[in-house]
CSV table of C-alpha atoms in Angstrom, one decimal:
chain,number,residue,atom,x,y,z
W,1,MET,CA,-20.8,261.6,-68.7
W,2,ALA,CA,-19.0,261.0,-72.0
W,3,GLY,CA,-18.4,257.4,-73.1
W,4,SER,CA,-17.6,255.4,-76.1
W,5,ARG,CA,-19.5,252.1,-76.6
W,6,LEU,CA,-17.5,250.8,-79.5
W,7,GLU,CA,-16.0,247.6,-78.0
W,8,ARG,CA,-14.7,246.5,-81.4
W,9,VAL,CA,-12.7,249.6,-82.1
W,10,GLY,CA,-9.4,249.8,-80.2
W,11,THR,CA,-9.1,248.9,-76.5
W,12,VAL,CA,-10.8,250.3,-73.4
W,13,PHE,CA,-7.7,252.3,-72.7
W,14,SER,CA,-7.3,253.8,-76.2
W,15,ARG,CA,-10.9,254.9,-76.3
W,16,VAL,CA,-10.7,256.7,-72.9
W,17,ARG,CA,-7.4,258.2,-73.7
W,18,ASP,CA,-8.7,259.6,-77.0
W,19,LEU,CA,-11.8,260.9,-75.3
W,20,MET,CA,-9.7,262.8,-72.8
W,21,CYS,CA,-7.3,264.0,-75.5
W,22,SER,CA,-10.1,265.4,-77.5
W,23,GLY,CA,-11.6,267.1,-74.5
W,24,VAL,CA,-14.9,265.2,-74.6
W,25,MET,CA,-14.1,263.6,-71.2
W,26,LYS,CA,-12.9,266.1,-68.6
W,27,PRO,CA,-9.8,265.4,-66.5
W,28,ALA,CA,-12.0,265.3,-63.4
W,29,ASP,CA,-13.9,262.4,-64.9
W,30,LYS,CA,-10.8,260.4,-65.5
W,31,PRO,CA,-11.5,256.8,-64.4
W,32,ILE,CA,-9.7,255.3,-61.5
W,33,TRP,CA,-8.1,252.6,-63.5
W,34,PHE,CA,-6.6,254.9,-66.1
W,35,ASP,CA,-3.3,255.7,-64.3
W,36,VAL,CA,-2.9,252.1,-63.2
W,37,TYR,CA,-3.4,250.8,-66.8
W,38,GLU,CA,-0.9,253.4,-68.0
W,39,ALA,CA,1.7,252.3,-65.4
W,40,PHE,CA,1.1,248.5,-65.8
W,41,PRO,CA,-0.3,247.7,-69.2
W,42,PRO,CA,-1.3,244.1,-70.0
W,43,LYS,CA,1.1,241.9,-72.0
W,44,LYS,CA,-1.3,241.9,-75.0
W,45,GLU,CA,-3.6,244.7,-75.9
W,46,PRO,CA,-7.2,243.6,-75.4
W,47,LEU,CA,-8.3,244.3,-79.0
W,48,TYR,CA,-11.4,242.7,-80.3
W,49,VAL,CA,-10.5,239.9,-82.7
W,50,LYS,CA,-13.1,238.9,-85.3
W,51,THR,CA,-13.8,235.2,-85.2
W,52,LYS,CA,-13.3,233.7,-88.7
W,53,THR,CA,-16.6,232.1,-89.7
W,54,ARG,CA,-15.0,230.0,-92.5
W,55,THR,CA,-12.1,228.0,-91.2
W,56,PHE,CA,-9.6,225.9,-93.1
W,57,VAL,CA,-10.5,222.3,-93.7
W,58,ASN,CA,-7.1,221.1,-92.5
W,59,LYS,CA,-6.4,223.3,-89.5
W,60,GLN,CA,-2.7,223.4,-88.7
W,61,SER,CA,-2.5,223.6,-85.0
W,62,ASN,CA,0.5,225.3,-83.4
W,63,VAL,CA,0.1,223.4,-80.2
W,64,PRO,CA,2.6,220.6,-80.0
W,65,ALA,CA,1.7,217.1,-78.8
W,66,ILE,CA,3.4,216.3,-75.5
W,67,PHE,CA,5.2,212.9,-75.6
W,68,TYR,CA,8.0,211.7,-73.5
W,69,ALA,CA,10.6,209.0,-74.1
W,70,GLU,CA,9.1,206.9,-71.3
W,71,ASP,CA,5.8,206.8,-73.2
W,72,LYS,CA,7.1,204.0,-75.4
W,73,VAL,CA,7.7,201.9,-72.3
W,74,ARG,CA,4.3,202.8,-71.0
W,75,ALA,CA,2.7,201.8,-74.2
W,76,TRP,CA,4.5,198.4,-74.1
W,77,PHE,CA,3.4,197.9,-70.5
W,78,TYR,CA,-0.3,198.6,-71.1
W,79,GLU,CA,-0.2,196.5,-74.2
W,80,HIS,CA,1.1,193.5,-72.4
W,81,TYR,CA,-0.2,193.8,-68.9
W,82,GLY,CA,-3.3,195.8,-69.2
W,83,THR,CA,-4.2,198.2,-66.5
W,84,GLY,CA,-1.9,196.7,-63.9
W,85,SER,CA,-2.6,195.0,-60.7
W,86,ARG,CA,-3.1,198.2,-58.6
W,87,SER,CA,-5.6,201.0,-59.3
W,88,PHE,CA,-4.5,204.6,-59.3
W,89,ASP,CA,-4.8,206.4,-56.0
W,90,LEU,CA,-5.5,210.0,-57.1
W,91,SER,CA,-5.8,211.5,-53.6
W,92,ASN,CA,-2.2,210.8,-52.9
W,93,SER,CA,0.0,213.2,-54.8
W,94,ASN,CA,3.1,211.1,-54.3
W,95,PHE,CA,1.5,208.0,-55.6
W,96,VAL,CA,3.6,205.8,-57.9
W,97,SER,CA,1.5,203.4,-60.0
W,98,VAL,CA,2.6,200.0,-61.2
W,99,CYS,CA,3.2,201.4,-64.7
W,100,GLN,CA,5.4,204.2,-63.3
W,101,ARG,CA,7.4,201.7,-61.2
W,102,PHE,CA,7.9,199.6,-64.4
W,103,VAL,CA,9.2,202.7,-66.2
W,104,LEU,CA,11.5,203.7,-63.4
W,105,LYS,CA,12.9,200.2,-63.2
W,106,TYR,CA,13.3,200.1,-67.0
W,107,SER,CA,15.3,203.3,-67.1
W,108,GLU,CA,17.4,202.2,-64.2
W,109,LEU,CA,18.3,198.9,-66.0
W,110,LYS,CA,18.8,200.7,-69.3
W,111,SER,CA,21.4,203.0,-67.8
W,112,HIS,CA,23.3,200.0,-66.4
W,113,SER,CA,23.1,197.4,-69.2
W,114,GLU,CA,23.4,197.6,-72.9
W,115,LEU,CA,20.6,195.1,-73.9
W,116,GLU,CA,18.0,195.8,-76.5
W,117,ASP,CA,14.5,196.7,-75.7
W,118,SER,CA,12.6,193.4,-75.7
W,119,ALA,CA,15.2,191.8,-73.5
W,120,LEU,CA,15.1,194.8,-71.2
W,121,TYR,CA,11.3,194.5,-70.8
W,122,GLU,CA,11.6,190.9,-69.7
W,123,MET,CA,14.4,191.9,-67.3
W,124,THR,CA,12.3,194.7,-65.9
W,125,ALA,CA,9.3,192.4,-65.4
W,126,LYS,CA,11.5,189.9,-63.6
W,127,ALA,CA,13.0,192.6,-61.4
W,128,LEU,CA,9.6,193.8,-60.4
W,129,LEU,CA,8.5,190.3,-59.7
W,130,SER,CA,11.4,190.0,-57.3
W,131,GLU,CA,10.2,193.2,-55.6
W,132,GLY,CA,6.9,191.6,-55.0
W,133,ILE,CA,4.7,193.1,-57.8
W,134,THR,CA,3.0,190.5,-59.9
W,135,LEU,CA,2.1,191.4,-63.5
W,136,LYS,CA,-0.6,189.4,-65.1
W,137,GLN,CA,-0.2,188.9,-68.8
W,138,ARG,CA,-3.3,189.9,-70.6
W,139,ALA,CA,-4.7,188.3,-73.7
W,140,ARG,CA,-2.6,189.1,-76.8
W,141,HIS,CA,-3.6,190.9,-79.9
W,142,PRO,CA,-5.4,188.4,-82.3
W,143,VAL,CA,-8.0,187.6,-79.6
W,144,SER,CA,-8.6,191.2,-78.5
W,145,LEU,CA,-8.9,192.4,-82.1
W,146,ILE,CA,-11.8,190.0,-82.6
W,147,LYS,CA,-13.3,191.2,-79.3
W,148,ALA,CA,-13.0,194.8,-80.6
W,149,HIS,CA,-14.7,193.9,-83.8
W,150,VAL,CA,-17.6,192.4,-81.8
W,151,HIS,CA,-17.8,195.6,-79.6
W,152,THR,CA,-18.1,198.0,-82.4
W,153,HIS,CA,-21.0,196.2,-83.9
W,154,THR,CA,-23.0,195.5,-80.8
W,155,HIS,CA,-23.2,198.5,-78.6
W,156,THR,CA,-24.0,196.7,-75.4
W,157,HIS,CA,-21.7,197.0,-72.4
W,158,THR,CA,-22.3,194.2,-70.1
W,159,PRO,CA,-20.0,193.8,-67.0
W,160,ASP,CA,-18.2,190.7,-68.3
W,161,GLN,CA,-17.3,192.5,-71.5
W,162,LEU,CA,-15.5,195.3,-69.8
W,163,THR,CA,-12.1,193.9,-70.5
W,164,CYS,CA,-11.7,196.4,-73.3
W,165,THR,CA,-9.3,196.8,-76.1
W,166,HIS,CA,-5.9,198.4,-76.0
W,167,GLU,CA,-7.0,201.7,-77.7
W,168,GLU,CA,-10.0,202.1,-75.3
W,169,LYS,CA,-7.6,201.5,-72.4
W,170,GLN,CA,-5.2,204.2,-73.7
W,171,ASN,CA,-8.0,206.7,-73.9
W,172,PHE,CA,-9.3,205.7,-70.5
W,173,GLN,CA,-5.8,206.1,-68.9
W,174,GLY,CA,-5.5,209.5,-70.6
W,175,THR,CA,-8.3,211.0,-68.6
W,176,HIS,CA,-6.8,209.9,-65.3
W,177,GLY,CA,-4.7,213.0,-65.0
W,178,LYS,CA,-7.6,215.2,-64.0
H,1,MET,CA,-23.6,256.2,-54.8
H,2,ALA,CA,-22.5,252.5,-54.9
H,3,PHE,CA,-23.3,250.0,-57.5
H,4,ARG,CA,-25.8,247.5,-56.1
H,5,ALA,CA,-25.4,243.8,-57.0
H,6,LEU,CA,-28.5,241.8,-57.9
H,7,THR,CA,-27.9,239.3,-55.1
H,8,LYS,CA,-30.5,240.9,-53.0
H,9,GLY,CA,-29.9,241.4,-49.3
H,10,LEU,CA,-26.5,239.9,-49.3
H,11,PHE,CA,-24.5,243.1,-49.8
H,12,GLY,CA,-25.7,246.5,-48.6
H,13,LEU,CA,-25.1,249.8,-50.3
H,14,ARG,CA,-21.8,251.3,-49.7
H,15,HIS,CA,-22.5,254.9,-49.0
H,16,SER,CA,-19.9,255.3,-46.3
H,17,ARG,CA,-16.9,254.7,-48.5
H,18,GLY,CA,-18.0,257.1,-51.1
H,19,VAL,CA,-18.7,259.7,-48.5
H,20,THR,CA,-15.3,259.3,-46.9
H,21,VAL,CA,-13.6,259.9,-50.2
H,22,LYS,CA,-15.7,263.0,-50.8
H,23,TYR,CA,-14.8,264.4,-47.4
H,24,SER,CA,-11.1,264.1,-47.9
H,25,CYS,CA,-11.5,265.8,-51.2
H,26,ASP,CA,-13.2,268.8,-49.8
H,27,GLY,CA,-11.1,268.9,-46.6
H,28,HIS,CA,-14.1,269.4,-44.4
H,29,PHE,CA,-12.7,268.1,-41.2
H,30,ALA,CA,-15.1,268.6,-38.4
H,31,THR,CA,-12.8,268.5,-35.4
H,32,ALA,CA,-9.8,270.8,-35.0
H,33,ALA,CA,-7.2,268.2,-35.8
H,34,SER,CA,-3.5,268.8,-35.1
H,35,ILE,CA,-3.1,269.2,-38.9
H,36,GLN,CA,-4.8,272.3,-40.0
H,37,SER,CA,-4.4,271.2,-43.6
H,38,PRO,CA,-5.5,273.8,-46.1
H,39,GLN,CA,-7.1,272.3,-49.3
H,40,PRO,CA,-4.1,272.4,-51.7
H,41,GLN,CA,-2.0,270.6,-49.2
H,42,THR,CA,-4.6,267.8,-48.7
H,43,ASP,CA,-4.9,267.4,-52.4
H,44,ASP,CA,-1.1,267.2,-52.7
H,45,VAL,CA,-0.9,264.6,-50.0
H,46,LYS,CA,-3.7,262.7,-51.7
H,47,GLU,CA,-1.9,262.9,-55.0
H,48,LYS,CA,1.2,261.5,-53.4
H,49,ILE,CA,-0.7,258.7,-51.8
H,50,LEU,CA,-2.1,257.8,-55.2
H,51,GLN,CA,1.0,258.1,-57.3
H,52,LEU,CA,3.5,256.5,-54.9
H,53,PRO,CA,2.4,252.8,-55.5
H,54,LEU,CA,2.6,253.3,-59.3
H,55,LYS,CA,6.4,253.8,-59.1
H,56,SER,CA,7.4,250.3,-58.0
H,57,PRO,CA,6.6,247.3,-60.2
H,58,ASP,CA,5.1,245.2,-57.4
H,59,TYR,CA,4.2,247.6,-54.6
H,60,PHE,CA,1.8,245.2,-52.9
H,61,ARG,CA,4.1,242.2,-53.3
H,62,VAL,CA,1.4,240.1,-55.0
H,63,SER,CA,4.0,237.7,-56.5
H,64,GLU,CA,4.7,236.4,-53.0
H,65,LEU,CA,1.1,235.1,-52.8
H,66,PHE,CA,1.5,232.3,-55.3
H,67,SER,CA,4.2,230.1,-56.8
H,68,LEU,CA,4.3,227.8,-59.8
H,69,LYS,CA,4.1,224.8,-57.5
H,70,ASP,CA,0.8,226.1,-56.0
H,71,LEU,CA,-0.6,226.6,-59.5
H,72,PHE,CA,0.4,223.0,-60.5
H,73,ASN,CA,-1.0,221.5,-57.4
H,74,ALA,CA,-4.3,223.3,-57.9
H,75,ARG,CA,-4.4,221.8,-61.4
H,76,VAL,CA,-4.5,225.2,-63.1
H,77,HIS,CA,-2.6,223.8,-66.1
H,78,LEU,CA,-5.4,221.4,-67.1
H,79,GLY,CA,-7.4,222.6,-70.1
H,80,HIS,CA,-10.2,221.1,-72.0
H,81,LYS,CA,-10.0,218.5,-74.8
H,82,GLN,CA,-8.5,219.4,-78.2
H,83,GLY,CA,-11.9,219.7,-79.9
H,84,CYS,CA,-13.0,222.4,-77.5
H,85,ARG,CA,-9.9,224.5,-78.0
H,86,HIS,CA,-10.5,228.2,-78.9
H,87,ARG,CA,-8.2,229.4,-81.7
H,88,LEU,CA,-7.1,232.5,-79.7
H,89,MET,CA,-6.0,230.4,-76.8
H,90,GLU,CA,-3.3,228.6,-78.8
H,91,PRO,CA,-0.5,231.0,-77.8
H,92,TYR,CA,-1.2,230.3,-74.1
H,93,LEU,CA,-1.1,226.5,-74.4
H,94,TYR,CA,2.0,224.5,-73.5
H,95,GLY,CA,1.0,221.5,-75.5
H,96,CYS,CA,-1.6,218.8,-75.9
H,97,ARG,CA,-1.1,215.6,-73.9
H,98,LEU,CA,-3.3,212.7,-75.2
H,99,ASP,CA,-5.8,215.2,-76.6
H,100,GLN,CA,-6.1,217.2,-73.4
H,101,ASP,CA,-4.8,220.8,-73.6
H,102,ILE,CA,-2.1,221.8,-71.1
H,103,ILE,CA,-1.9,225.5,-70.3
H,104,ASP,CA,1.6,227.0,-70.1
H,105,LEU,CA,2.0,227.8,-66.4
H,106,ASP,CA,5.0,230.2,-67.0
H,107,GLN,CA,2.7,232.5,-69.0
H,108,THR,CA,0.0,232.0,-66.4
H,109,MET,CA,2.4,233.2,-63.7
H,110,GLU,CA,3.2,236.4,-65.5
H,111,HIS,CA,-0.5,237.1,-66.4
H,112,LEU,CA,-1.6,236.3,-62.9
H,113,GLN,CA,1.0,238.7,-61.4
H,114,LEU,CA,-0.2,241.5,-63.8
H,115,ALA,CA,-3.8,240.8,-63.0
H,116,LEU,CA,-3.4,240.7,-59.2
H,117,ASN,CA,-1.3,243.8,-59.3
H,118,PHE,CA,-3.9,245.7,-61.3
H,119,THR,CA,-6.7,244.5,-58.9
H,120,ALA,CA,-4.6,245.6,-55.9
H,121,HIS,CA,-4.1,249.1,-57.3
H,122,ILE,CA,-7.8,249.5,-58.1
H,123,ALA,CA,-8.7,248.3,-54.6
H,124,TYR,CA,-6.1,250.7,-53.2
H,125,ARG,CA,-7.7,253.6,-55.0
H,126,GLY,CA,-11.1,252.7,-53.6
H,127,GLY,CA,-12.5,251.2,-56.8
H,128,VAL,CA,-15.6,249.1,-56.9
H,129,ILE,CA,-14.8,245.5,-57.9
H,130,LEU,CA,-17.4,243.2,-59.2
H,131,PHE,CA,-16.9,239.4,-59.2
H,132,VAL,CA,-18.8,237.6,-62.0
H,133,SER,CA,-19.1,233.9,-62.5
H,134,ARG,CA,-22.0,232.0,-64.0
H,135,ARG,CA,-20.9,228.6,-62.7
H,136,ARG,CA,-23.5,227.3,-60.3
H,137,GLN,CA,-20.9,225.1,-58.6
H,138,PHE,CA,-18.9,228.1,-57.4
H,139,CYS,CA,-21.6,230.7,-57.0
H,140,HIS,CA,-21.6,230.5,-53.2
H,141,LEU,CA,-17.8,230.6,-53.0
H,142,VAL,CA,-17.6,233.7,-55.2
H,143,GLU,CA,-20.3,235.5,-53.2
H,144,THR,CA,-18.5,234.7,-49.9
H,145,THR,CA,-15.2,235.8,-51.4
H,146,ALA,CA,-16.7,239.1,-52.4
H,147,LYS,CA,-18.3,239.5,-49.0
H,148,GLU,CA,-15.0,238.8,-47.2
H,149,CYS,CA,-13.1,241.4,-49.1
H,150,GLY,CA,-15.9,244.0,-49.0
H,151,GLU,CA,-16.6,244.0,-52.7
H,152,TYR,CA,-19.5,242.9,-54.9
H,153,ALA,CA,-20.5,239.8,-56.8
H,154,HIS,CA,-23.0,238.8,-59.4
H,155,THR,CA,-23.4,235.1,-59.9
H,156,ARG,CA,-27.0,234.9,-61.1
H,157,TYR,CA,-28.7,235.5,-64.4
H,158,TRP,CA,-27.3,238.6,-66.1
H,159,GLN,CA,-30.1,240.8,-67.3
H,160,GLY,CA,-29.4,242.6,-70.6
H,161,GLY,CA,-29.0,246.1,-69.6
H,162,LEU,CA,-27.3,245.9,-66.2
H,163,LEU,CA,-24.3,247.9,-67.3
H,164,THR,CA,-25.5,249.5,-70.5
H,165,ASN,CA,-28.8,250.5,-69.2
H,166,ALA,CA,-27.9,251.1,-65.6
H,167,ASN,CA,-29.4,254.5,-65.3
H,168,ILE,CA,-32.8,253.2,-66.0
H,169,GLN,CA,-32.6,249.8,-64.4
H,170,TYR,CA,-31.2,251.2,-61.1
H,171,SER,CA,-31.4,254.9,-60.8
H,172,PRO,CA,-29.8,257.9,-62.5
H,173,GLY,CA,-26.2,258.5,-61.4
H,174,VAL,CA,-25.4,254.9,-60.4
H,175,ARG,CA,-21.7,254.3,-59.9
H,176,LEU,CA,-20.6,251.4,-62.1
H,177,PRO,CA,-17.9,249.0,-61.1
H,178,ASP,CA,-14.3,250.1,-61.8
H,179,LEU,CA,-13.1,246.6,-62.4
H,180,ILE,CA,-14.9,243.3,-63.2
H,181,VAL,CA,-13.3,240.0,-62.3
H,182,PHE,CA,-14.5,236.9,-64.1
H,183,LEU,CA,-13.9,233.6,-62.4
H,184,SER,CA,-15.2,232.0,-65.5
H,185,THR,CA,-15.8,234.0,-68.7
H,186,LEU,CA,-18.4,231.6,-70.1
H,187,ASN,CA,-22.1,231.4,-69.2
H,188,ASN,CA,-24.2,228.3,-68.7
H,189,VAL,CA,-24.5,227.6,-72.4
H,190,PHE,CA,-20.8,227.8,-73.1
H,191,GLN,CA,-21.0,231.2,-74.8
H,192,GLN,CA,-19.0,234.3,-73.8
H,193,HIS,CA,-20.6,236.0,-70.8
H,194,VAL,CA,-22.5,239.2,-71.9
H,195,ALA,CA,-20.8,241.2,-69.1
H,196,LEU,CA,-17.5,240.9,-70.9
H,197,ARG,CA,-18.7,242.7,-74.0
H,198,ASP,CA,-20.8,245.1,-71.9
H,199,ALA,CA,-17.8,246.0,-69.7
H,200,ALA,CA,-15.8,246.8,-72.9
H,201,LYS,CA,-18.7,248.9,-74.0
H,202,MET,CA,-18.8,250.9,-70.8
H,203,ASN,CA,-15.0,251.3,-70.7
H,204,ILE,CA,-14.6,249.1,-67.6
H,205,PRO,CA,-11.4,247.0,-67.5
H,206,THR,CA,-11.8,243.3,-66.9
H,207,VAL,CA,-9.7,240.6,-65.3
H,208,GLY,CA,-10.7,237.1,-66.2
H,209,VAL,CA,-9.7,233.5,-65.9
H,210,VAL,CA,-9.7,232.1,-69.5
H,211,ASP,CA,-9.8,228.4,-70.0
H,212,SER,CA,-8.8,226.7,-73.2
H,213,ASN,CA,-12.3,227.0,-74.6
H,214,CYS,CA,-12.7,230.7,-73.9
H,215,ASN,CA,-12.1,233.8,-76.1
H,216,PRO,CA,-9.5,235.9,-74.4
H,217,SER,CA,-9.6,238.8,-76.9
H,218,LEU,CA,-11.8,241.2,-74.9
H,219,VAL,CA,-10.4,240.5,-71.5
H,220,THR,CA,-8.1,243.3,-70.4
H,221,TYR,CA,-6.0,241.2,-68.1
H,222,PRO,CA,-6.6,237.5,-69.0
H,223,ILE,CA,-5.3,234.7,-66.8
H,224,PRO,CA,-5.0,231.5,-68.8
H,225,GLY,CA,-6.0,228.7,-66.4
H,226,ASN,CA,-8.4,226.1,-65.5
H,227,ASP,CA,-11.8,227.4,-64.4
H,228,ASP,CA,-13.6,224.1,-63.8
H,229,THR,CA,-11.7,222.4,-61.0
H,230,PRO,CA,-12.9,223.4,-57.5
H,231,VAL,CA,-9.2,223.5,-56.2
H,232,ALA,CA,-8.3,226.0,-58.9
H,233,VAL,CA,-11.3,228.2,-58.4
H,234,GLU,CA,-10.7,228.2,-54.6
H,235,LEU,CA,-7.1,229.2,-55.3
H,236,TYR,CA,-8.2,232.2,-57.5
H,237,CYS,CA,-10.8,233.3,-54.9
H,238,ARG,CA,-8.2,233.1,-52.2
H,239,LEU,CA,-5.6,235.1,-54.2
H,240,PHE,CA,-8.1,237.8,-55.1
H,241,LYS,CA,-9.3,238.1,-51.6
H,242,MET,CA,-5.8,238.4,-50.2
H,243,THR,CA,-4.7,241.0,-52.7
H,244,ILE,CA,-7.8,243.2,-52.2
H,245,ASN,CA,-7.5,243.0,-48.4
H,246,ARG,CA,-3.8,243.8,-48.6
H,247,ALA,CA,-4.4,246.8,-50.9
H,248,LYS,CA,-7.2,248.2,-48.7
H,249,ASP,CA,-5.1,247.7,-45.5
H,250,LYS,CA,-2.2,249.5,-47.2
H,251,ARG,CA,-4.5,252.4,-48.2
H,252,ARG,CA,-5.7,252.8,-44.6
H,253,GLN,CA,-2.2,252.6,-43.4
H,254,MET,CA,-1.1,255.4,-45.8
H,255,GLU,CA,-4.0,257.6,-44.9
H,256,LEU,CA,-3.2,257.2,-41.2
H,257,LEU,CA,0.4,258.0,-41.9
H,258,HIS,CA,-0.4,261.2,-43.7
H,259,GLY,CA,-3.1,262.1,-41.1
H,260,LEU,CA,-6.0,262.2,-43.5
H,261,PHE,CA,-8.2,260.4,-41.0
H,262,THR,CA,-9.3,263.0,-38.4
H,263,PRO,CA,-10.9,260.9,-35.7
H,264,THR,CA,-7.6,259.2,-34.7
H,265,PRO,CA,-5.2,261.5,-32.8
H,266,SER,CA,-2.3,260.4,-34.8
H,267,SER,CA,0.1,263.1,-35.9
H,268,SER,CA,1.3,263.4,-39.5
């Protein structure tokens, strides 16, 4: 039976169509999928695309970074309170973490009052405290920066040194979504 | 003759199906059925059966099988990290959240609908469908899926000439698959699966789940989506199984309706 093994020239459909047009492939040999492809073609033609061996040094990516307005609040929360008192329960799809409750309470208070950010944060913390969630203040920047310095030089990870820095925490939280 | 998968012993040769098709072509009905259909009329009826589904955009109603919420719950939108991203997958990405690529589920919905519709039509026309996946985690699942819908699977090491050298590796006149479905387009060393290129060489259309680190250019009907999470792969397997079974049931129904099956005493 006639065929064309040039996968880099045109698409599967174009090759078979041209083989039939030219008479090399008889109508009786028409593949099953031909009519179906003709009736329902794909959104993009499956042409072979040559991969560029030499890429630009500064690749401009067209994929936008996803950030929400609440991320600012989340960043403040993690900076000041660390991971939060409760761990994430990933098995429950309706789970609301401590950080998320903080964000929800913050947006609620923001819609009601006209205070500025820092005061609003304090208010939110107090509101959550009244609801029964205790937020433990973690060590602030100067101390943790020194700790980070120590970490980068000594690559040992003993259990009591696991109170990691803000950046590492951010990255750790980022992988929780899977 | 049917195309034999390398998973020995799991799936037998499918002579019967090929033979049935041949019989209806020749019109050699043994018993004196109520329909004494001469050959041109049988061919006409067969033409009608084959052409009718092509007229409606979603004849098998595959869009009912899944929703955007189902895809989200199955974590289909989660891609790999930014560094693993393939240049050609950028149009299918919604964005990048803290360095993890998020696949655009609106596009996935459209692509999945097209792919399932195509698969359904191929199954309706009695095409041979081969499921390929080189992920050891899902090898058993893919094989059971193929078994349950009466199709074929190949989840082991792909020898070089399976498609391109089939006449020698199997026997002359082997029937090659009419559609290859990839549950993951990569092989164990994160390179593109050889079957993708070979299918393009042998003019076989492909349907494949492409993750953010895959090359979607050679896949005829790509489905941008997560191919690593078990929930997502189970969803794909379930969807493919349901479409293929639906399409085959529809075909049997149509044939019964038009009286092409002699054994049953049904009138046209």
